[in-house]
Amino acid sequence: MQIAVVGTGFVGVVTAAVLAKLGHQVAGLDIDQSKVDKLNAGVVPFYEPGLEDLLKVGEASGKLTFTTSYSDAVANAQICIIAVGTPSSPEGKADTSFVLSAIDSLAPELQDDAIVVVKSTVPPGILPSLRERIAQKTTVQFHLASMPEFLREGTAVADTLKPDRVVIGAEAEWSAGVLSELHKPLGAPIIITSPESAQLGKYAANSYLALRIGFINQIADLCEKTGADVQEVISIIGADARIGPHYWYPGLGYGGSCFPKDVRELAYASKQLGLGETLFVKLNELNVERPQEIFAHWTTDVDGWAGKAVAVLGLSFKPNTNDLREAPSLWLIPQLLAAGATVKAYDPQAIPEVKQILGTPDGVEYEGDLGQAVAGADIVIALVEWKEIITFNFGDTAVAEKKQRHFLDARNQFVPEQVVGWGFSYHGIGR
Ligand code: NAD
């Protein structure tokens, strides 16, 4: 099939490369010329393990191309997939302006019977307005569907090649059939629903995962007050088959490109729909407050920051990505500087992106070498659990210096006794 993928961000490039791997002729489209140039040169403009190889294979086979031209990408496409961003607007509502702009550009180019798939995360009930908008710009017959994306940055290629499920929110049996056939080779369960259920299902999935993080943070706070250890509590609740041992991350709250904005959209939409102050409002508030609460806690743990050298390890919002959207490093580093500390910041991938946002203020050094970042530090903050960080032997540096050092384990990734053995005072979350 001929397929256009509109928007070549994290979702668009992975989607385009995987569809090309399945043998389809795919044109990825973006309005950002520099991104398209990089992609056409076989370079992925962000860090995603395994993606560059897949991109190069697709391009070498002639099945995968990138363009900024809607007429080149869309005119021959039987399926046109929209994967542009839907960030939060200031009031918390999902900003669908990129989707609308993509719709305006693609509509005049559509061929007869084209299927327009909305992969971007969009509020339930948006399709009728998109239909109207397209119909004003074309006379051909077209079909609309919503196919929310569930990939995770860091494992996006594997998630897309072997998804837990493929969700098709289609208005008609015919288009649901075509999209099912397209995704059948992935071998995943295919769930066909109304477009509204598909769209709400995406928000519900992300908000539930965010809720687990918010929930376990509240339990961690109770652990601090009562002398319990949140990791032991997790072993107890996780043994219940109804709950499960997976996806418990006590820490500084959730960040990234999706959870914060998707919870905010549900909070906003619930209020608009007359449901009042729902769980999602509180969940968002708790998450916004969380980093400051932990920072205050840490300030006591380390007896103040003034004049201290701090190693901040892990700057992206999670491991295996250089995405910084709502990453804890972006508020923590300025906070440490304001409190009088100096910072050595380490990340395996995200340093160039952090520099772009924070610059290099006085008191900050970026270190590409973990040992260098930690050497001489009074305080180590293990912020994000990159493998390089959680498997590092901090013992050598700590023992050599023979001074009082603190180790702040922001995601409970370390064994407290081992950290103490390395010569640090250990401070985890809720333990
Ligand atoms: P992104 O910000 O990384 O990329 C969006 C791309 O769209 C950018 O390259 C931008 O230049 C391009 N774009 C904007 N307007 C355009 C237009 N009119 N025409 C063509 N291109 C245009 O976004 P992302 O992280 O890939 O997310 C895309 C969507 O997928 C969002 O709705 C997001 O919520 C959802 N999603 C993201 C993830 C994730 O992990 N990133 C996972 C699941 C779902």
Coordinates of C-alpha atoms and ligand atoms in Angstrom, one line a residue:
M1 CA 0.0 0.0 0.0
Q2 CA 1.0 3.6 -0.4
I3 CA 1.0 5.4 3.0
A4 CA 1.7 8.9 4.1
V5 CA 2.7 9.6 7.7
V6 CA 2.2 13.3 8.6
G7 CA 4.5 14.4 11.4
T8 CA 8.0 12.9 11.8
G9 CA 8.5 13.1 15.6
F10 CA 8.9 10.1 17.9
V11 CA 5.7 8.5 16.8
G12 CA 5.8 9.4 13.1
V13 CA 9.3 8.2 12.3
V14 CA 8.8 4.9 14.1
T15 CA 5.4 4.3 12.5
A16 CA 6.8 5.1 9.0
A17 CA 9.8 2.9 9.4
V18 CA 7.8 -0.1 10.7
L19 CA 5.2 0.2 7.9
A20 CA 8.1 0.3 5.4
K21 CA 9.6 -2.8 7.0
L22 CA 6.2 -4.5 6.5
G23 CA 6.6 -3.8 2.8
H24 CA 4.6 -0.7 2.2
Q25 CA 5.6 2.3 0.3
V26 CA 5.8 5.0 2.9
A27 CA 6.3 8.8 2.7
G28 CA 7.0 10.6 6.0
L29 CA 6.1 14.3 5.9
D30 CA 7.0 17.1 8.2
I31 CA 6.9 20.9 8.0
D32 CA 10.4 21.0 9.5
Q33 CA 12.8 21.0 6.6
S34 CA 15.9 20.3 8.8
K35 CA 14.2 17.2 10.2
V36 CA 13.3 15.9 6.7
D37 CA 16.9 16.5 5.5
K38 CA 18.3 14.6 8.4
L39 CA 15.9 11.7 7.9
N40 CA 16.6 11.6 4.1
A41 CA 20.3 11.3 5.1
G42 CA 19.6 8.3 7.3
V43 CA 19.9 10.3 10.5
V44 CA 17.2 10.1 13.2
P45 CA 16.9 13.6 14.7
F46 CA 16.4 12.2 18.3
Y47 CA 17.7 9.3 20.2
E48 CA 15.7 6.1 20.0
P49 CA 17.5 2.7 20.2
G50 CA 17.3 0.6 17.0
L51 CA 15.4 3.3 15.0
E52 CA 18.3 4.5 12.9
D53 CA 19.0 0.9 11.6
L54 CA 15.4 0.4 10.7
L55 CA 15.3 3.8 9.0
K56 CA 18.4 3.0 6.9
V57 CA 17.0 -0.4 5.9
G58 CA 13.7 1.2 4.8
E59 CA 15.5 3.9 2.8
A60 CA 17.9 1.5 1.1
S61 CA 14.9 -0.6 0.0
G62 CA 13.4 2.4 -1.6
K63 CA 10.2 1.9 0.5
L64 CA 10.8 4.9 2.8
T65 CA 11.2 8.5 1.9
F66 CA 10.7 11.8 3.6
T67 CA 9.4 15.1 2.2
T68 CA 7.9 18.5 3.2
S69 CA 5.5 18.4 0.2
Y70 CA 1.9 17.4 1.0
S71 CA 1.2 16.8 -2.7
D72 CA 4.2 14.4 -3.0
A73 CA 3.2 12.5 0.1
V74 CA -0.6 12.5 0.1
A75 CA -1.7 12.5 -3.5
N76 CA -1.0 8.8 -4.0
A77 CA -1.6 7.6 -0.5
Q78 CA -4.4 5.1 0.2
I79 CA -3.9 5.7 3.9
C80 CA -2.8 9.0 5.5
I81 CA -1.7 8.8 9.1
I82 CA -1.6 11.9 11.2
A83 CA 1.1 11.8 14.0
V84 CA 1.7 15.5 14.8
G85 CA 1.9 16.7 18.4
T86 CA -1.0 17.6 20.7
P87 CA 0.7 19.4 23.6
S88 CA -1.2 20.9 26.5
S89 CA -2.5 24.5 26.1
P90 CA -2.1 26.7 29.2
E91 CA -5.5 25.8 30.6
G92 CA -4.7 22.1 30.4
K93 CA -6.7 21.3 27.3
A94 CA -5.1 19.3 24.5
D95 CA -4.0 21.7 21.8
T96 CA -5.2 20.2 18.5
S97 CA -4.1 23.1 16.3
F98 CA -1.3 21.0 14.7
V99 CA -3.8 18.3 13.8
L100 CA -6.1 20.9 12.3
S101 CA -3.3 22.5 10.3
A102 CA -2.2 19.0 9.0
I103 CA -5.9 18.3 8.1
D104 CA -6.1 21.6 6.2
S105 CA -2.9 20.8 4.2
L106 CA -3.7 17.2 3.4
A107 CA -7.4 17.5 2.6
P108 CA -7.0 19.0 -0.9
E109 CA -4.5 16.3 -1.9
L110 CA -6.6 13.3 -0.9
Q111 CA -7.3 10.6 -3.5
D112 CA -10.7 9.0 -3.7
D113 CA -11.5 6.5 -0.9
A114 CA -8.4 7.5 1.1
I115 CA -8.5 6.6 4.8
V116 CA -7.3 9.4 7.1
V117 CA -6.1 7.9 10.4
V118 CA -5.6 10.1 13.5
K119 CA -2.8 8.6 15.5
S120 CA -2.1 11.7 17.5
T121 CA -3.7 11.6 21.0
V122 CA -6.9 13.7 20.6
P123 CA -10.0 14.3 22.8
P124 CA -12.9 12.0 22.2
G125 CA -15.5 13.1 19.7
I126 CA -13.2 15.1 17.5
L127 CA -13.8 13.2 14.2
P128 CA -17.1 14.8 13.1
S129 CA -15.4 18.3 13.2
L130 CA -12.4 16.9 11.3
R131 CA -14.8 15.4 8.7
E132 CA -16.5 18.8 8.2
R133 CA -13.1 20.5 7.9
I134 CA -11.8 18.0 5.2
A135 CA -15.1 18.1 3.3
Q136 CA -14.8 21.8 2.9
K137 CA -11.5 21.3 1.0
T138 CA -12.1 18.2 -1.1
T139 CA -14.9 16.6 -3.2
V140 CA -13.5 13.1 -3.1
Q141 CA -14.9 10.4 -0.8
F142 CA -12.7 9.8 2.3
H143 CA -12.9 7.8 5.5
L144 CA -11.8 8.7 9.0
A145 CA -10.5 6.5 11.8
S146 CA -8.7 7.1 15.1
M147 CA -5.8 4.7 15.9
P148 CA -4.2 5.9 19.1
E149 CA -0.5 5.0 19.6
F150 CA 0.8 3.2 22.7
L151 CA 4.5 3.0 22.1
R152 CA 7.0 4.0 24.8
E153 CA 10.0 6.2 24.0
G154 CA 13.1 4.2 24.7
T155 CA 11.5 0.9 23.4
A156 CA 9.5 2.4 20.6
V157 CA 10.8 0.2 17.8
A158 CA 10.1 -3.1 19.8
D159 CA 6.7 -1.7 21.0
T160 CA 5.6 -0.9 17.4
L161 CA 6.9 -4.2 15.9
K162 CA 5.2 -6.2 18.7
P163 CA 2.5 -4.1 20.3
D164 CA 0.3 -5.3 23.2
R165 CA -2.7 -4.4 21.1
V166 CA -3.7 -2.4 18.0
V167 CA -6.7 -0.2 18.5
I168 CA -8.9 0.8 15.6
G169 CA -11.6 3.3 16.2
A170 CA -13.3 3.3 12.8
E171 CA -16.6 4.7 11.7
A172 CA -17.2 2.1 9.0
E173 CA -16.6 -1.7 8.7
W174 CA -14.8 -1.2 5.4
S175 CA -12.0 1.1 6.8
A176 CA -11.8 -1.1 10.0
G177 CA -11.2 -4.1 7.7
V178 CA -8.4 -2.3 5.6
L179 CA -6.7 -1.1 8.8
S180 CA -6.9 -4.6 10.4
E181 CA -5.3 -6.2 7.3
L182 CA -2.5 -3.5 7.4
H183 CA -1.7 -4.4 11.1
K184 CA -2.3 -8.1 11.0
P185 CA 1.4 -9.0 10.3
L186 CA 2.3 -7.5 13.7
G187 CA 0.5 -10.5 15.3
A188 CA -1.1 -8.3 18.0
P189 CA -4.7 -8.5 19.2
I190 CA -6.7 -6.0 17.2
I191 CA -9.4 -4.2 19.1
I192 CA -12.1 -2.5 17.0
T193 CA -14.1 0.1 18.7
S194 CA -16.0 3.4 18.1
P195 CA -13.6 6.3 17.5
E196 CA -14.7 7.9 20.8
S197 CA -13.8 4.7 22.8
A198 CA -10.4 4.5 21.0
Q199 CA -9.6 8.1 21.9
L200 CA -10.8 7.8 25.5
G201 CA -9.0 4.5 25.8
K202 CA -5.7 6.1 25.1
Y203 CA -6.3 8.8 27.7
A204 CA -7.5 6.2 30.2
A205 CA -4.4 4.0 29.7
N206 CA -1.9 6.9 30.3
S207 CA -3.9 8.3 33.2
Y208 CA -4.1 4.9 34.9
L209 CA -0.3 4.5 34.6
A210 CA 0.2 8.0 35.9
L211 CA -2.2 7.2 38.8
R212 CA -0.1 4.2 39.8
I213 CA 2.9 6.7 40.1
G214 CA 0.8 9.2 42.1
F215 CA -0.6 6.4 44.3
I216 CA 2.7 4.9 45.2
N217 CA 4.2 8.3 45.9
Q218 CA 1.4 8.8 48.5
I219 CA 2.2 5.4 50.0
A220 CA 5.9 6.4 50.0
D221 CA 5.0 9.5 52.0
L222 CA 3.2 7.3 54.5
C223 CA 6.2 5.0 54.7
E224 CA 8.5 8.0 55.6
K225 CA 6.1 8.9 58.4
T226 CA 5.6 5.3 59.8
G227 CA 9.0 3.7 59.3
A228 CA 7.8 1.3 56.6
D229 CA 9.8 0.8 53.4
V230 CA 7.9 1.4 50.2
Q231 CA 9.9 -1.2 48.3
E232 CA 8.7 -3.8 50.9
V233 CA 5.2 -2.5 50.6
I234 CA 5.4 -2.9 46.8
S235 CA 6.5 -6.5 47.2
I236 CA 3.4 -7.1 49.3
I237 CA 0.8 -5.4 47.0
G238 CA 2.6 -6.6 43.9
A239 CA 2.1 -10.3 44.9
D240 CA -1.7 -9.7 44.5
A241 CA -2.6 -10.9 41.0
R242 CA -5.2 -8.2 40.8
I243 CA -2.5 -5.5 41.3
G244 CA 0.8 -7.0 39.9
P245 CA 4.4 -6.3 40.7
H246 CA 5.1 -4.2 37.6
Y247 CA 5.0 -0.4 37.0
W248 CA 5.7 0.9 40.5
Y249 CA 7.9 4.0 40.4
P250 CA 8.0 5.9 43.7
G251 CA 10.0 9.1 43.0
L252 CA 9.6 12.7 41.8
G253 CA 6.4 12.1 39.9
Y254 CA 5.8 11.4 36.3
G255 CA 7.2 13.5 33.4
G256 CA 7.6 13.1 29.7
S257 CA 5.7 14.0 26.6
C258 CA 2.5 12.2 27.4
F259 CA 1.4 11.4 31.0
P260 CA 1.3 15.0 32.3
K261 CA -0.6 16.4 29.3
D262 CA -3.0 13.5 29.0
V263 CA -3.9 13.7 32.7
R264 CA -4.4 17.5 32.4
E265 CA -6.7 16.9 29.4
L266 CA -8.9 14.5 31.3
A267 CA -9.0 16.9 34.2
Y268 CA -10.0 19.8 31.9
A269 CA -12.5 17.7 29.9
S270 CA -14.2 16.3 33.1
K271 CA -14.7 19.9 34.3
Q272 CA -16.0 21.0 31.0
L273 CA -18.4 18.1 30.9
G274 CA -19.8 19.0 34.3
L275 CA -18.1 16.2 36.3
G276 CA -16.4 18.7 38.6
E277 CA -13.2 18.1 40.5
T278 CA -12.4 14.6 39.4
L279 CA -9.5 12.3 40.4
F280 CA -7.6 13.7 37.5
V281 CA -7.5 17.2 38.9
K282 CA -6.0 16.0 42.1
L283 CA -3.6 13.6 40.4
N284 CA -2.2 16.5 38.3
E285 CA -1.9 18.8 41.4
L286 CA -0.1 16.1 43.4
N287 CA 2.3 15.6 40.5
V288 CA 3.0 19.3 40.1
E289 CA 3.7 19.6 43.8
R290 CA 5.8 16.5 44.1
P291 CA 9.3 17.7 43.0
Q292 CA 9.2 20.7 45.4
E293 CA 8.2 18.4 48.3
I294 CA 11.1 16.0 47.6
F295 CA 13.5 18.8 47.1
A296 CA 12.6 20.2 50.6
H297 CA 13.0 16.7 52.0
W298 CA 16.4 16.4 50.4
T299 CA 17.5 19.8 51.6
T300 CA 17.1 18.5 55.2
D301 CA 18.8 15.1 54.3
V302 CA 21.9 16.9 53.1
D303 CA 21.8 19.7 55.6
G304 CA 21.5 22.4 52.9
W305 CA 23.2 22.9 49.5
A306 CA 25.3 26.0 49.8
G307 CA 28.8 25.5 48.7
K308 CA 28.3 21.9 47.9
A309 CA 29.3 20.0 44.7
V310 CA 26.3 18.0 43.3
A311 CA 26.5 15.3 40.6
V312 CA 23.1 15.1 38.8
L313 CA 22.9 11.8 37.0
G314 CA 20.3 11.3 34.3
L315 CA 18.9 14.3 32.6
S316 CA 16.3 12.9 30.1
F317 CA 12.8 12.3 31.5
K318 CA 13.4 8.6 31.5
P319 CA 16.2 6.2 30.4
N320 CA 16.9 5.4 26.7
T321 CA 15.6 8.7 25.3
N322 CA 17.0 12.2 24.9
D323 CA 13.4 13.6 25.2
L324 CA 13.4 16.4 27.9
R325 CA 9.6 17.1 27.9
E326 CA 8.8 17.6 31.6
A327 CA 12.1 16.1 32.6
P328 CA 13.0 16.6 36.4
S329 CA 16.6 17.8 35.5
L330 CA 15.2 21.0 34.0
W331 CA 13.8 22.3 37.3
L332 CA 16.3 20.6 39.6
I333 CA 19.5 22.1 38.1
P334 CA 18.3 25.7 38.4
Q335 CA 16.9 24.9 41.9
L336 CA 20.3 23.6 43.0
L337 CA 22.1 26.7 41.6
A338 CA 19.7 29.0 43.4
A339 CA 20.3 27.1 46.6
G340 CA 24.1 27.8 46.3
A341 CA 25.3 24.4 44.9
T342 CA 27.5 23.8 41.9
V343 CA 26.4 21.0 39.5
K344 CA 28.1 18.5 37.4
A345 CA 25.4 17.0 35.1
Y346 CA 25.8 13.7 33.4
D347 CA 23.6 11.9 30.8
P348 CA 24.5 9.3 28.2
Q349 CA 22.5 11.0 25.4
A350 CA 20.7 14.2 26.4
I351 CA 23.5 16.7 27.2
P352 CA 23.2 18.6 23.9
E353 CA 19.4 19.0 24.4
V354 CA 19.8 20.1 28.0
K355 CA 22.4 22.7 26.9
Q356 CA 20.0 24.0 24.4
I357 CA 17.3 24.7 27.0
L358 CA 19.4 25.6 30.1
G359 CA 22.6 26.9 28.5
T360 CA 25.7 26.6 30.6
P361 CA 25.0 28.9 33.6
D362 CA 27.8 29.7 36.1
G363 CA 28.2 26.7 38.4
V364 CA 27.2 24.1 35.9
E365 CA 29.5 21.7 34.1
Y366 CA 28.2 19.0 31.7
E367 CA 30.1 15.7 31.9
G368 CA 30.0 13.0 29.3
D369 CA 31.9 10.7 31.7
L370 CA 30.1 9.4 34.7
G371 CA 33.2 8.9 36.8
Q372 CA 34.2 12.5 36.2
A373 CA 30.8 13.8 37.1
V374 CA 30.9 11.9 40.4
A375 CA 34.5 12.6 41.4
G376 CA 34.7 15.3 44.0
A377 CA 30.9 15.5 44.5
D378 CA 29.6 16.0 48.0
I379 CA 26.1 14.9 46.9
V380 CA 25.2 12.4 44.1
I381 CA 21.6 12.5 42.8
A382 CA 20.7 9.4 40.8
L383 CA 17.8 11.1 39.0
V384 CA 17.0 8.7 36.1
E385 CA 17.8 5.0 35.9
W386 CA 20.0 4.8 32.8
K387 CA 21.7 1.4 32.8
E388 CA 25.1 3.2 32.8
I389 CA 24.1 4.8 36.1
I390 CA 22.5 2.0 38.0
T391 CA 25.3 -0.4 37.1
F392 CA 28.1 2.0 38.0
N393 CA 30.5 1.2 40.8
F394 CA 30.4 4.4 42.9
G395 CA 32.6 2.7 45.5
D396 CA 35.9 3.7 44.0
T397 CA 35.2 7.5 44.0
A398 CA 33.6 7.6 47.4
V399 CA 36.2 5.6 49.3
A400 CA 39.1 7.5 47.7
E401 CA 37.8 10.8 48.9
K402 CA 37.1 9.8 52.5
K403 CA 34.5 12.5 53.2
Q404 CA 30.9 12.8 54.2
R405 CA 28.9 12.3 51.0
H406 CA 25.2 11.9 50.4
F407 CA 23.5 9.7 47.8
L408 CA 20.0 10.7 46.8
D409 CA 18.3 7.7 45.0
A410 CA 15.4 9.4 43.2
R411 CA 13.9 6.2 41.8
N412 CA 14.9 3.6 44.5
Q413 CA 17.2 1.9 42.1
F414 CA 20.0 1.1 44.5
V415 CA 20.5 -1.3 47.4
P416 CA 20.9 1.0 50.5
E417 CA 23.5 -1.2 52.2
Q418 CA 25.6 -1.2 49.1
V419 CA 25.5 2.6 48.8
V420 CA 26.5 2.9 52.5
G421 CA 29.3 0.4 51.8
W422 CA 30.5 2.7 49.1
G423 CA 30.9 5.4 51.7
F424 CA 27.7 7.5 51.2
S425 CA 24.7 8.3 53.4
Y426 CA 21.8 6.8 51.5
H427 CA 18.5 8.6 51.0
G428 CA 15.8 6.9 48.9
I429 CA 12.1 7.6 48.4
G430 CA 9.8 6.2 51.1
R431 CA 12.4 3.9 52.7
Ligands
NAD1 P1 6.6 15.3 18.3 O1 6.4 16.6 18.9 O2 7.9 14.5 18.6 O3 6.5 15.3 16.7 C1 5.5 16.0 16.1 C2 6.0 16.3 14.7 O4 4.9 16.9 13.9 C3 7.1 17.4 14.7 O5 8.2 16.9 13.9 C4 6.5 18.6 14.0 O6 7.4 19.3 13.2 C5 5.4 17.9 13.1 N1 4.3 18.8 12.7 C6 3.7 19.7 13.4 N2 2.7 20.3 12.6 C7 2.8 19.7 11.4 C8 2.0 19.8 10.2 N3 1.0 20.6 10.1 N4 2.3 19.0 9.1 C9 3.4 18.1 9.2 N5 4.1 17.9 10.3 C10 3.8 18.7 11.4 O7 5.4 14.4 18.7 P2 5.3 12.9 19.2 O8 6.0 12.7 20.5 O9 5.7 12.0 18.1 O10 3.7 12.7 19.4 C11 2.8 12.7 18.4 C12 1.5 12.3 18.9 O11 1.5 11.0 19.4 C13 1.0 13.2 20.1 O12 -0.4 13.4 20.0 C14 1.3 12.3 21.3 O13 0.5 12.6 22.4 C15 1.1 10.9 20.7 N6 1.9 9.9 21.4 C16 3.2 10.1 21.7 C17 4.0 9.1 22.3 C18 5.4 9.4 22.7 O14 6.0 8.6 23.4 N7 6.1 10.4 22.2 C19 3.4 7.9 22.6 C20 2.1 7.7 22.2 C21 1.3 8.7 21.6

